[in-house]
PDB file of C-alpha atoms in Angstrom:
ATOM      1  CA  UNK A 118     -22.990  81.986 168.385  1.00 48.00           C
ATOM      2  CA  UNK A 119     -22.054  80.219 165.340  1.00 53.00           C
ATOM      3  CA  UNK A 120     -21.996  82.889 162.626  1.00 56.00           C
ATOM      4  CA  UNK A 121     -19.611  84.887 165.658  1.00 52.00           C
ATOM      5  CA  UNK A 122     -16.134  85.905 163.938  1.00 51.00           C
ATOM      6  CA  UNK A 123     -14.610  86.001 166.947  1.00 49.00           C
ATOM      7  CA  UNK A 124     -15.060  82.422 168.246  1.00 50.00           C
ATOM      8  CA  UNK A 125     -14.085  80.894 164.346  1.00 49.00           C
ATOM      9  CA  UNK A 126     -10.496  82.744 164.901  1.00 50.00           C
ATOM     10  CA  UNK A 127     -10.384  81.531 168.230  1.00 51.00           C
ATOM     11  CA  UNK A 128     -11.248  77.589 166.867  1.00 53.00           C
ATOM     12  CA  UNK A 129      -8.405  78.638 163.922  1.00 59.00           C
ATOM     13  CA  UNK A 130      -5.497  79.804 166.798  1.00 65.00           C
ATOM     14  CA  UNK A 131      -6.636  76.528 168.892  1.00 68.00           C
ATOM     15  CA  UNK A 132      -5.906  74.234 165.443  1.00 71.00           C
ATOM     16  CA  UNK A 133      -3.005  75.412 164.780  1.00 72.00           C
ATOM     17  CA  UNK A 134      -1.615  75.242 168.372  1.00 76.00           C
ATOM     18  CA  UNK A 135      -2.263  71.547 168.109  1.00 79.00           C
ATOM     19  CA  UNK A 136      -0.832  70.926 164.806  1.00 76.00           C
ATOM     20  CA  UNK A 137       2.404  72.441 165.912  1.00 80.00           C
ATOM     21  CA  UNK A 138       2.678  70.234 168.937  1.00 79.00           C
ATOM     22  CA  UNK A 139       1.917  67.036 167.083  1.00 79.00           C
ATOM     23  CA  UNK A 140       4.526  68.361 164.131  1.00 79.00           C
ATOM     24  CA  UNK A 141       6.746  68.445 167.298  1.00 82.00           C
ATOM     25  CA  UNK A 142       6.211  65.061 169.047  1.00 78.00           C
ATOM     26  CA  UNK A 143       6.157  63.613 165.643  1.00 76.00           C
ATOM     27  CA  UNK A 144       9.839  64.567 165.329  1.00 76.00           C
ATOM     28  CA  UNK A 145      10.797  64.054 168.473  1.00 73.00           C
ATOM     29  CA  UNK A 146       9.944  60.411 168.108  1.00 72.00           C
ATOM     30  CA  UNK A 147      11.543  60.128 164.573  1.00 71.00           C
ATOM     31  CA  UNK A 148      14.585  61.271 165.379  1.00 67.00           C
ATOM     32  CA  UNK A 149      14.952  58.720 168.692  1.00 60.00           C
ATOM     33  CA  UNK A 150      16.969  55.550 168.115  1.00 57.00           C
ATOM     34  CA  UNK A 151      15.742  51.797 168.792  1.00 55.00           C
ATOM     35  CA  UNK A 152      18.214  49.693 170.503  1.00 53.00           C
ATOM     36  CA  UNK A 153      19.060  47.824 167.454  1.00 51.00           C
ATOM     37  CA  UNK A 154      19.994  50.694 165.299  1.00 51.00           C
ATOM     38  CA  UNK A 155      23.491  50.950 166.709  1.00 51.00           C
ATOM     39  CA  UNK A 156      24.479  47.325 165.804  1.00 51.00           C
ATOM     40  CA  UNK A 157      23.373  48.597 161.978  1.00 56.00           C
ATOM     41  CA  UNK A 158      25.140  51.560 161.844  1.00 53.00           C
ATOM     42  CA  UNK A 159      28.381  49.811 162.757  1.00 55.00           C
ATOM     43  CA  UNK A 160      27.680  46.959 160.725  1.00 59.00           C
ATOM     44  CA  UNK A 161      27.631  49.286 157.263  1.00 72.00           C
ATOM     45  CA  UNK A 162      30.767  50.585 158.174  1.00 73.00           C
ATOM     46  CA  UNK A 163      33.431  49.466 155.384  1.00 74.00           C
ATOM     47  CA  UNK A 164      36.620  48.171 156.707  1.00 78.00           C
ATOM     48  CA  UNK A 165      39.436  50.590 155.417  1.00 81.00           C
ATOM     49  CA  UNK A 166      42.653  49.599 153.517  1.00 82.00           C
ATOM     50  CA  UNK A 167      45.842  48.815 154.529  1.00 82.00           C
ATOM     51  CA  UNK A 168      48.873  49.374 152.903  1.00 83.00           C
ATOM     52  CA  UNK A 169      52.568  49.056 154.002  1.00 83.00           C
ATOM     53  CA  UNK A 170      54.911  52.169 153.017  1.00 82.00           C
ATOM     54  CA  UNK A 171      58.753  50.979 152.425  1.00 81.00           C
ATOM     55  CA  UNK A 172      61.427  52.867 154.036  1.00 84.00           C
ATOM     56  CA  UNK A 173      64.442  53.966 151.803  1.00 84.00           C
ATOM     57  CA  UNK A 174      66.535  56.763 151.501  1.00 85.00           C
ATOM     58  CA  UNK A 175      66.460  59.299 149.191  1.00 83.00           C
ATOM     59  CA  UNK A 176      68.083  62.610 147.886  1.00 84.00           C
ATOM     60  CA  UNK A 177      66.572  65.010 147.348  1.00 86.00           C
ATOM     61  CA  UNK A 178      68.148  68.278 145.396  1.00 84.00           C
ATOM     62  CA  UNK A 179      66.861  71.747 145.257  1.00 84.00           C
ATOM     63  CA  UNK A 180      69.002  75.041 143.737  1.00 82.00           C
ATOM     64  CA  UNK A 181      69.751  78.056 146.279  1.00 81.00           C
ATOM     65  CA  UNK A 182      71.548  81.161 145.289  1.00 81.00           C
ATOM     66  CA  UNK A 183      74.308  81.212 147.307  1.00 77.00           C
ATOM     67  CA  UNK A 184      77.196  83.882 148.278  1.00 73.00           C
ATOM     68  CA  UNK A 185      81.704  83.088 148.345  1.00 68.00           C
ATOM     69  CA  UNK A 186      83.643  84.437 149.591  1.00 69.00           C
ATOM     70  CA  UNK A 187      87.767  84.139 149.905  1.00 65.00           C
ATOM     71  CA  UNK A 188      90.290  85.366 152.274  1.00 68.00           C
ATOM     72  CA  UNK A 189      90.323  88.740 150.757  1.00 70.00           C
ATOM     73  CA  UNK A 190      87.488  89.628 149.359  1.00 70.00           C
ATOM     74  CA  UNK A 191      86.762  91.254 145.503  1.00 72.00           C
ATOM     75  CA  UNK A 192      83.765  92.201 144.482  1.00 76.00           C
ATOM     76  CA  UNK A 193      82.813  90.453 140.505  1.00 79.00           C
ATOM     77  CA  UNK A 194      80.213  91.969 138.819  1.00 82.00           C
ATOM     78  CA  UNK A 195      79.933  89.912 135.231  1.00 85.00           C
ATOM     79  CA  UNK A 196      79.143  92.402 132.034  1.00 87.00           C
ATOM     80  CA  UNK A 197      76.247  90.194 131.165  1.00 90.00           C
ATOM     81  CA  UNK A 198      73.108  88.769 132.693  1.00 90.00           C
ATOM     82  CA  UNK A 199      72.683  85.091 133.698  1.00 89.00           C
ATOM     83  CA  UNK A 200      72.700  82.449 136.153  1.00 90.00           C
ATOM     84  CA  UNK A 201      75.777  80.357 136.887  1.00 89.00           C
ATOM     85  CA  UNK A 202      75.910  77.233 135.265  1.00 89.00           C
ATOM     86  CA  UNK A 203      79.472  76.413 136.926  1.00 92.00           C
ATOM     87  CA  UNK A 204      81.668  77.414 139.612  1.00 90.00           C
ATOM     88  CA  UNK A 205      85.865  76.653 138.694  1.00 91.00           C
ATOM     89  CA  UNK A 206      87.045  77.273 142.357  1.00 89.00           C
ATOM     90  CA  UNK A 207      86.502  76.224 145.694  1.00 86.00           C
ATOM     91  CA  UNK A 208      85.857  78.742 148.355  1.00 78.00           C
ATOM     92  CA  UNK A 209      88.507  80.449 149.959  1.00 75.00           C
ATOM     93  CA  UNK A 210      91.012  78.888 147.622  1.00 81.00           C
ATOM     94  CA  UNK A 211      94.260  81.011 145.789  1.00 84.00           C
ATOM     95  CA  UNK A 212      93.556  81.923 142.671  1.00 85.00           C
ATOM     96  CA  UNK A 213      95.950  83.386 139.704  1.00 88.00           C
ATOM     97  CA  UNK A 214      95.398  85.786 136.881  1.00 87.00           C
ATOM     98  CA  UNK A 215      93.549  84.443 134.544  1.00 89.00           C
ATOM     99  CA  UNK A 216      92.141  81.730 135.940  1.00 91.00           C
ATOM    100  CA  UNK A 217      88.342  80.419 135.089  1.00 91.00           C
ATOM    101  CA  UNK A 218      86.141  81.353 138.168  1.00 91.00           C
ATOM    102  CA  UNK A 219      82.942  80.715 136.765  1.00 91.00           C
ATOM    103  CA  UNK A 220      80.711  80.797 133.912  1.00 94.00           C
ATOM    104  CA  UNK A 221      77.060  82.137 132.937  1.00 93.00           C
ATOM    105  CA  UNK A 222      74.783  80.060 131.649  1.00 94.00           C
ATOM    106  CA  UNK A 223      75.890  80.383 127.986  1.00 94.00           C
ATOM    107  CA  UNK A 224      72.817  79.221 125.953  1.00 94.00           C
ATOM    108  CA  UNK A 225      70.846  82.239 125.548  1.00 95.00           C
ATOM    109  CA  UNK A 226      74.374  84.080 124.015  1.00 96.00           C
ATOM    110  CA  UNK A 227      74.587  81.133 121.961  1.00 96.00           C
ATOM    111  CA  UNK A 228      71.549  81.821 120.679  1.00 96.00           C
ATOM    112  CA  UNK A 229      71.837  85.344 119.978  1.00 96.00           C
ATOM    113  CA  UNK A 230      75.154  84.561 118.162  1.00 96.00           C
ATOM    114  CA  UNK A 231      73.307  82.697 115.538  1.00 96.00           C
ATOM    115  CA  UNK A 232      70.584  85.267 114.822  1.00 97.00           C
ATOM    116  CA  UNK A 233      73.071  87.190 114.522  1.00 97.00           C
ATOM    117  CA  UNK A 234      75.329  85.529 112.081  1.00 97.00           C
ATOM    118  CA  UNK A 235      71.863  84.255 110.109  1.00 97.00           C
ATOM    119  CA  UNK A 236      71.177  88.025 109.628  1.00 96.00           C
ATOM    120  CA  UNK A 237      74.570  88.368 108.320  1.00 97.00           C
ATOM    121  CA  UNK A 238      74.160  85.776 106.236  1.00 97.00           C
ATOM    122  CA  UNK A 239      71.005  87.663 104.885  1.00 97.00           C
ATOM    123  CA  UNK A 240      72.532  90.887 104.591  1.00 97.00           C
ATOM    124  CA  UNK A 241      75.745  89.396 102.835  1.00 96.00           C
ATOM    125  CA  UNK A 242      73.008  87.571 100.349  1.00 97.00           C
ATOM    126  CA  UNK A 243      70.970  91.171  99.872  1.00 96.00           C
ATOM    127  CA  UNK A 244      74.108  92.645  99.107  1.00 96.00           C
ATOM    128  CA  UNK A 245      75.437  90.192  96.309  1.00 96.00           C
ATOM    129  CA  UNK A 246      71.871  91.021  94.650  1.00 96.00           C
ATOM    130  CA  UNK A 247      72.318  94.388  94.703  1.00 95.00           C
ATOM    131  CA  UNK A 248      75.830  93.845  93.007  1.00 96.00           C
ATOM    132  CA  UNK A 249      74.715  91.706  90.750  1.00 95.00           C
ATOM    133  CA  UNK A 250      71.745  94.563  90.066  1.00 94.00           C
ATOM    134  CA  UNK A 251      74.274  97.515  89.448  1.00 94.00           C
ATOM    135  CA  UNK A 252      75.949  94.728  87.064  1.00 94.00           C
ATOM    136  CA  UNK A 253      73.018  94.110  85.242  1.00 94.00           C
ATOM    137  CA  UNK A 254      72.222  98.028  84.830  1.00 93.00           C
ATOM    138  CA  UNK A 255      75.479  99.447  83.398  1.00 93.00           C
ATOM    139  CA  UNK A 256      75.171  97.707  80.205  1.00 92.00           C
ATOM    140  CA  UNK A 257      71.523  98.864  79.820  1.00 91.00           C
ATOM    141  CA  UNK A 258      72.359 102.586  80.566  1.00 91.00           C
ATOM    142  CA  UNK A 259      75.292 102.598  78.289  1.00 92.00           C
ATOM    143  CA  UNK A 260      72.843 101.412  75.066  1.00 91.00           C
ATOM    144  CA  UNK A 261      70.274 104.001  76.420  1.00 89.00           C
ATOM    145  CA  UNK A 262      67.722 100.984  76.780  1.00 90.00           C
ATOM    146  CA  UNK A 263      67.386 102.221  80.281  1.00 90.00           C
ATOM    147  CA  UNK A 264      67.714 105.836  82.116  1.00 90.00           C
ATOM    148  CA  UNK A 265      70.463 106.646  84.259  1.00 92.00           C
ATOM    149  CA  UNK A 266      68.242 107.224  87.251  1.00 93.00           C
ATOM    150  CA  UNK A 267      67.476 103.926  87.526  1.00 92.00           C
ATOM    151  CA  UNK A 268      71.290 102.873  87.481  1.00 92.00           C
ATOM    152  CA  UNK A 269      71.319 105.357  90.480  1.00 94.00           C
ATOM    153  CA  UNK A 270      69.051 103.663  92.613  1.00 94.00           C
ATOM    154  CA  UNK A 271      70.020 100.220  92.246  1.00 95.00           C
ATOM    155  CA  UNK A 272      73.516 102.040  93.225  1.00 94.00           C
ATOM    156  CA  UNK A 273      71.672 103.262  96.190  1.00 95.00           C
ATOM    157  CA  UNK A 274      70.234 100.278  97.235  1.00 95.00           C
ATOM    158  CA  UNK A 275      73.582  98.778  96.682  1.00 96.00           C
ATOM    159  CA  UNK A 276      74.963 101.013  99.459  1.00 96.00           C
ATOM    160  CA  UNK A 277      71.835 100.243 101.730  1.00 97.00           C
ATOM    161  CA  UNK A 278      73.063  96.492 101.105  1.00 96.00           C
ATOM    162  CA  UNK A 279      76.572  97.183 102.225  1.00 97.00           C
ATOM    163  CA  UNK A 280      75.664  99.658 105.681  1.00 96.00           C
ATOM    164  CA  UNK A 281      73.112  96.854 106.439  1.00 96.00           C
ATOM    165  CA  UNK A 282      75.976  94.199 105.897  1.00 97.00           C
ATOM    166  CA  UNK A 283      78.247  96.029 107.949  1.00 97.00           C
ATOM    167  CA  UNK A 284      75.441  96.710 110.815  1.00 97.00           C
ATOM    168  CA  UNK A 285      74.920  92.969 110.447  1.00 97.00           C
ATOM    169  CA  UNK A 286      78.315  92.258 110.967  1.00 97.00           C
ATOM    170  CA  UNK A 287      78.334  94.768 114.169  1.00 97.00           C
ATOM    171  CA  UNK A 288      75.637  92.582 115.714  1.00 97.00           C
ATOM    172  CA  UNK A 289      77.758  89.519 115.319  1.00 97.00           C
ATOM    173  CA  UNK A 290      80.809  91.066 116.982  1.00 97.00           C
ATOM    174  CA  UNK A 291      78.787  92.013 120.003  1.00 96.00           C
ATOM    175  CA  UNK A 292      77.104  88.911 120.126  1.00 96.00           C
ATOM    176  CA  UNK A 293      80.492  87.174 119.937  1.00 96.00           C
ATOM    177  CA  UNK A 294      81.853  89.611 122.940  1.00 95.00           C
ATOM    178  CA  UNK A 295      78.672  88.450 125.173  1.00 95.00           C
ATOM    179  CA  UNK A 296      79.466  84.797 124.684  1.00 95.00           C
ATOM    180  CA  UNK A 297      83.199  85.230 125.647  1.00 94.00           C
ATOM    181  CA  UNK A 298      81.548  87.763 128.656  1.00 93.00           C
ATOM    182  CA  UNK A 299      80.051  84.464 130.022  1.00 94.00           C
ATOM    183  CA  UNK A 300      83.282  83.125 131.396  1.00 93.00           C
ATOM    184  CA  UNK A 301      84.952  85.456 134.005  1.00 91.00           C
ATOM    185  CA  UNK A 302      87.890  85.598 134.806  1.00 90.00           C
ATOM    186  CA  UNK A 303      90.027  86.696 137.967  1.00 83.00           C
TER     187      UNK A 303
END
């Protein structure tokens, strides 16, 4: 009976049935407290901080887009884009022609005023050297040092000078009209 397969599987099943149980109990008792491991536990506790908040009052401010309106109401759409920095009247109040009633935040028109009057400036400056080209090339023609073609395109680029001068000066205007379109008016 000892070479029989049968009985070494059934010694095999029986081992293993016991080694799971004692795994189990062996647990089991781990994981069970002694009386004095509640008094430890507490003991390892850190006490926590205190701290004492002071009372005061404070204010606090937050922006919200808001709405007016006045006894009879008119609707005021600006002609350019913006938030308002500042409001001139108080709601519901009389108001006359002419009078401020509030203004756009002007900075960004500010801004586009001087890029606009630096390109001037630039165009104005590429338009003296184009003069001062044409000046240069008469003389030079007129002793046949150079040909007349090239007189003709320094002419040329004298008139590109002047249209870009002119579209420069175009830019400033309207740049100039947004600024004063940041203050409206009743």
């Amino acid at each position: 009976m000892k070479n029989n397969p049968i009985m070494k599987h059934k010694y095999t099943i029986n081992s293993l049935t016991t080694l799971a149980v004692m795994a189990i109990l062996l647990l089991f008792y781990s994981c069970s407290s002694a009386p004095g491991n509640g008094a430890q536990a507490n003991a390892q506790i850190p006490a926590a901080q205190v701290i004492t908040i002071d009372t005061a009052t404070t204010l606090t401010y937050k922006d919200y887009p808001g709405m007016l309106e006045g006894l009879v109401n008119v609707e005021i759409r600006p002609q350019v884009d913006g938030y308002l920095d500042k409001i001139f009247v108080d709601e519901g109040a009389y108001v006359t022609e002419g009078q401020s009633l509030f203004r756009i935040n002007q900075l960004p028109y500010i801004e586009q005023l001087n890029q606009a009057q630096a390109g001037l400036n630039a165009a104005e400056a590429a338009l003296l050297n184009a003069q001062l080209e044409v000046e240069k090339m008469i003389p030079l023609v007129q002793n046949k040092v150079v040909s007349e073609v090239q007189l003709k395109t320094v002419q040329a680029a004298q008139q590109m000078a002047k249209a870009h001068a002119a579209q420069a000066k175009a830019t400033v205007a309207t740049a100039q009209i947004n600024l004063d379109f940041t203050l409206i008016k009743a």
